[in-house]
Amino acid sequence: MENKSSSYKVEEKGLLGEVKIADEVIAIIAGLAATEVKGVAGMCGNITNELVSKLGMNKLSKGVRVNVEGNHVSVDLAIELDYGVSIAQISKKVQEKVKTAIENMTGLTIEEVNVRIAGVALEEE
């Protein structure tokens, strides 16, 4: 999934100036929050991201698409779950964790967090 390389203002005229946050930062926050949920094996990206990560340039925002309109954010995640976990429960936990993390760290309003289950990680013996 791809991210736009744009930024937006969080605070216009504070004491010292403006605060701008890039979309990539929000994508990294979302990716880290999603992988902290027990039952999530990892993030899944598109073919381009997979090739880039195999070349040693792994991005923390792999599998995350961010859309910012004003102060409202929508996030699309592609995750891989551990085998045997409840898809509905883990998806809900991921949505809550990502929403909380982005709102607490940036002060933006989350419109939606869409979770796509892209795979299942099987246990290795």
PDB file of C-alpha atoms in Angstrom:
ATOM      1  CA  MET A   1       0.000   0.000   0.000  1.00  0.00           C
ATOM      2  CA  GLU A   2       1.291   3.404  -0.788  1.00  0.00           C
ATOM      3  CA  ASN A   3       1.429   6.602   1.198  1.00  0.00           C
ATOM      4  CA  LYS A   4       1.252  10.115  -0.136  1.00  0.00           C
ATOM      5  CA  SER A   5       4.282  12.183   0.745  1.00  0.00           C
ATOM      6  CA  SER A   6       2.317  15.154   2.009  1.00  0.00           C
ATOM      7  CA  SER A   7       2.104  16.884   5.341  1.00  0.00           C
ATOM      8  CA  TYR A   8      -0.540  18.857   7.164  1.00  0.00           C
ATOM      9  CA  LYS A   9      -0.671  21.402   9.930  1.00  0.00           C
ATOM     10  CA  VAL A  10      -1.580  20.311  13.445  1.00  0.00           C
ATOM     11  CA  GLU A  11      -1.152  23.719  15.043  1.00  0.00           C
ATOM     12  CA  GLU A  12      -1.058  26.897  13.013  1.00  0.00           C
ATOM     13  CA  LYS A  13       0.366  29.620  15.213  1.00  0.00           C
ATOM     14  CA  GLY A  14       1.761  28.315  18.452  1.00  0.00           C
ATOM     15  CA  LEU A  15       4.339  30.098  20.529  1.00  0.00           C
ATOM     16  CA  LEU A  16       7.210  29.332  18.189  1.00  0.00           C
ATOM     17  CA  GLY A  17       5.608  28.414  14.857  1.00  0.00           C
ATOM     18  CA  GLU A  18       3.770  25.666  12.997  1.00  0.00           C
ATOM     19  CA  VAL A  19       3.675  21.937  13.620  1.00  0.00           C
ATOM     20  CA  LYS A  20       3.435  19.782  10.502  1.00  0.00           C
ATOM     21  CA  ILE A  21       3.132  15.991  10.418  1.00  0.00           C
ATOM     22  CA  ALA A  22       3.857  13.881   7.332  1.00  0.00           C
ATOM     23  CA  ASP A  23       1.497  11.083   6.288  1.00  0.00           C
ATOM     24  CA  GLU A  24       4.406   8.655   6.652  1.00  0.00           C
ATOM     25  CA  VAL A  25       4.549   9.431  10.386  1.00  0.00           C
ATOM     26  CA  ILE A  26       0.875   8.547  10.828  1.00  0.00           C
ATOM     27  CA  ALA A  27       1.426   5.347   8.844  1.00  0.00           C
ATOM     28  CA  ILE A  28       4.340   4.357  11.102  1.00  0.00           C
ATOM     29  CA  ILE A  29       2.262   5.037  14.236  1.00  0.00           C
ATOM     30  CA  ALA A  30      -0.585   2.913  12.834  1.00  0.00           C
ATOM     31  CA  GLY A  31       1.742   0.066  11.847  1.00  0.00           C
ATOM     32  CA  LEU A  32       3.459  -0.051  15.219  1.00  0.00           C
ATOM     33  CA  ALA A  33       0.149   0.085  17.099  1.00  0.00           C
ATOM     34  CA  ALA A  34      -1.298  -2.749  14.997  1.00  0.00           C
ATOM     35  CA  THR A  35       1.685  -5.049  15.539  1.00  0.00           C
ATOM     36  CA  GLU A  36       1.461  -4.545  19.326  1.00  0.00           C
ATOM     37  CA  VAL A  37      -1.880  -6.399  19.405  1.00  0.00           C
ATOM     38  CA  LYS A  38      -1.476 -10.031  20.475  1.00  0.00           C
ATOM     39  CA  GLY A  39      -2.544 -12.270  17.599  1.00  0.00           C
ATOM     40  CA  VAL A  40      -1.156 -10.048  14.827  1.00  0.00           C
ATOM     41  CA  ALA A  41       1.776 -11.790  13.176  1.00  0.00           C
ATOM     42  CA  GLY A  42       2.794  -8.785  11.091  1.00  0.00           C
ATOM     43  CA  MET A  43       1.924  -6.285   8.423  1.00  0.00           C
ATOM     44  CA  CYS A  44       1.463  -7.155   4.751  1.00  0.00           C
ATOM     45  CA  GLY A  45       2.324  -4.829   1.920  1.00  0.00           C
ATOM     46  CA  ASN A  46       1.955  -4.848  -1.839  1.00  0.00           C
ATOM     47  CA  ILE A  47       4.461  -6.445  -4.197  1.00  0.00           C
ATOM     48  CA  THR A  48       6.578  -3.288  -4.427  1.00  0.00           C
ATOM     49  CA  ASN A  49       6.859  -3.022  -0.630  1.00  0.00           C
ATOM     50  CA  GLU A  50       7.708  -6.723  -0.384  1.00  0.00           C
ATOM     51  CA  LEU A  51      10.544  -6.360  -2.926  1.00  0.00           C
ATOM     52  CA  VAL A  52      11.889  -3.241  -1.221  1.00  0.00           C
ATOM     53  CA  SER A  53      11.873  -4.957   2.179  1.00  0.00           C
ATOM     54  CA  LYS A  54      13.785  -7.954   0.768  1.00  0.00           C
ATOM     55  CA  LEU A  55      16.467  -5.557  -0.430  1.00  0.00           C
ATOM     56  CA  GLY A  56      17.018  -4.475   3.170  1.00  0.00           C
ATOM     57  CA  MET A  57      15.007  -1.257   3.139  1.00  0.00           C
ATOM     58  CA  ASN A  58      12.190  -2.402   5.404  1.00  0.00           C
ATOM     59  CA  LYS A  59       9.671   0.317   6.224  1.00  0.00           C
ATOM     60  CA  LEU A  60       7.681   0.500   9.423  1.00  0.00           C
ATOM     61  CA  SER A  61       4.670   1.673   7.455  1.00  0.00           C
ATOM     62  CA  LYS A  62       4.416  -1.464   5.310  1.00  0.00           C
ATOM     63  CA  GLY A  63       0.784  -2.422   4.734  1.00  0.00           C
ATOM     64  CA  VAL A  64      -0.635   0.952   5.805  1.00  0.00           C
ATOM     65  CA  ARG A  65      -2.452   3.532   3.668  1.00  0.00           C
ATOM     66  CA  VAL A  66      -3.318   6.901   5.188  1.00  0.00           C
ATOM     67  CA  ASN A  67      -5.792   9.440   3.838  1.00  0.00           C
ATOM     68  CA  VAL A  68      -5.860  12.849   5.547  1.00  0.00           C
ATOM     69  CA  GLU A  69      -8.586  15.401   4.809  1.00  0.00           C
ATOM     70  CA  GLY A  70      -8.329  18.436   7.045  1.00  0.00           C
ATOM     71  CA  ASN A  71      -8.052  17.121  10.607  1.00  0.00           C
ATOM     72  CA  HIS A  72      -9.796  13.836   9.763  1.00  0.00           C
ATOM     73  CA  VAL A  73      -7.853  10.665   9.047  1.00  0.00           C
ATOM     74  CA  SER A  74      -8.836   7.332   7.544  1.00  0.00           C
ATOM     75  CA  VAL A  75      -6.422   4.411   7.769  1.00  0.00           C
ATOM     76  CA  ASP A  76      -6.344   1.161   5.773  1.00  0.00           C
ATOM     77  CA  LEU A  77      -4.284  -1.701   7.219  1.00  0.00           C
ATOM     78  CA  ALA A  78      -3.289  -5.045   5.716  1.00  0.00           C
ATOM     79  CA  ILE A  79      -2.311  -7.482   8.468  1.00  0.00           C
ATOM     80  CA  GLU A  80      -1.358 -11.105   8.884  1.00  0.00           C
ATOM     81  CA  LEU A  81      -2.848 -12.961  11.859  1.00  0.00           C
ATOM     82  CA  ASP A  82      -1.569 -15.888  13.882  1.00  0.00           C
ATOM     83  CA  TYR A  83      -3.341 -19.170  13.198  1.00  0.00           C
ATOM     84  CA  GLY A  84      -6.221 -19.965  15.551  1.00  0.00           C
ATOM     85  CA  VAL A  85      -7.126 -16.456  16.720  1.00  0.00           C
ATOM     86  CA  SER A  86     -10.560 -14.893  16.371  1.00  0.00           C
ATOM     87  CA  ILE A  87     -10.551 -12.625  13.318  1.00  0.00           C
ATOM     88  CA  ALA A  88     -13.398 -10.463  14.636  1.00  0.00           C
ATOM     89  CA  GLN A  89     -11.850  -9.937  18.088  1.00  0.00           C
ATOM     90  CA  ILE A  90      -8.338  -9.213  16.822  1.00  0.00           C
ATOM     91  CA  SER A  91      -9.633  -6.852  14.119  1.00  0.00           C
ATOM     92  CA  LYS A  92     -11.613  -4.880  16.692  1.00  0.00           C
ATOM     93  CA  LYS A  93      -8.577  -4.663  19.011  1.00  0.00           C
ATOM     94  CA  VAL A  94      -6.406  -3.467  16.110  1.00  0.00           C
ATOM     95  CA  GLN A  95      -8.953  -0.784  15.183  1.00  0.00           C
ATOM     96  CA  GLU A  96      -9.164   0.472  18.778  1.00  0.00           C
ATOM     97  CA  LYS A  97      -5.387   0.416  19.308  1.00  0.00           C
ATOM     98  CA  VAL A  98      -4.633   2.265  16.053  1.00  0.00           C
ATOM     99  CA  LYS A  99      -7.372   4.851  16.690  1.00  0.00           C
ATOM    100  CA  THR A 100      -6.149   5.519  20.229  1.00  0.00           C
ATOM    101  CA  ALA A 101      -2.471   5.721  19.228  1.00  0.00           C
ATOM    102  CA  ILE A 102      -3.011   8.178  16.368  1.00  0.00           C
ATOM    103  CA  GLU A 103      -5.423  10.390  18.316  1.00  0.00           C
ATOM    104  CA  ASN A 104      -3.145  10.524  21.384  1.00  0.00           C
ATOM    105  CA  MET A 105       0.054  11.209  19.441  1.00  0.00           C
ATOM    106  CA  THR A 106      -1.235  13.650  16.809  1.00  0.00           C
ATOM    107  CA  GLY A 107      -4.500  15.114  18.110  1.00  0.00           C
ATOM    108  CA  LEU A 108      -6.244  14.308  14.830  1.00  0.00           C
ATOM    109  CA  THR A 109      -9.734  12.801  14.574  1.00  0.00           C
ATOM    110  CA  ILE A 110      -9.923   9.265  13.207  1.00  0.00           C
ATOM    111  CA  GLU A 111     -12.843   8.787  10.814  1.00  0.00           C
ATOM    112  CA  GLU A 112     -12.246   5.084  10.155  1.00  0.00           C
ATOM    113  CA  VAL A 113      -9.734   2.288  10.527  1.00  0.00           C
ATOM    114  CA  ASN A 114     -10.239  -0.395   7.879  1.00  0.00           C
ATOM    115  CA  VAL A 115      -8.556  -3.747   8.521  1.00  0.00           C
ATOM    116  CA  ARG A 116      -7.883  -6.231   5.739  1.00  0.00           C
ATOM    117  CA  ILE A 117      -6.734  -9.706   6.727  1.00  0.00           C
ATOM    118  CA  ALA A 118      -4.121 -10.499   4.089  1.00  0.00           C
ATOM    119  CA  GLY A 119      -2.815 -13.763   5.480  1.00  0.00           C
ATOM    120  CA  VAL A 120      -2.472 -16.281   8.289  1.00  0.00           C
ATOM    121  CA  ALA A 121       0.883 -17.172   9.823  1.00  0.00           C
ATOM    122  CA  LEU A 122       1.192 -20.867  10.589  1.00  0.00           C
ATOM    123  CA  GLU A 123       3.246 -22.079  13.520  1.00  0.00           C
ATOM    124  CA  GLU A 124       6.585 -23.603  12.614  1.00  0.00           C
ATOM    125  CA  GLU A 125       7.592 -26.814  14.322  1.00  0.00           C
TER     126      GLU A 125
END
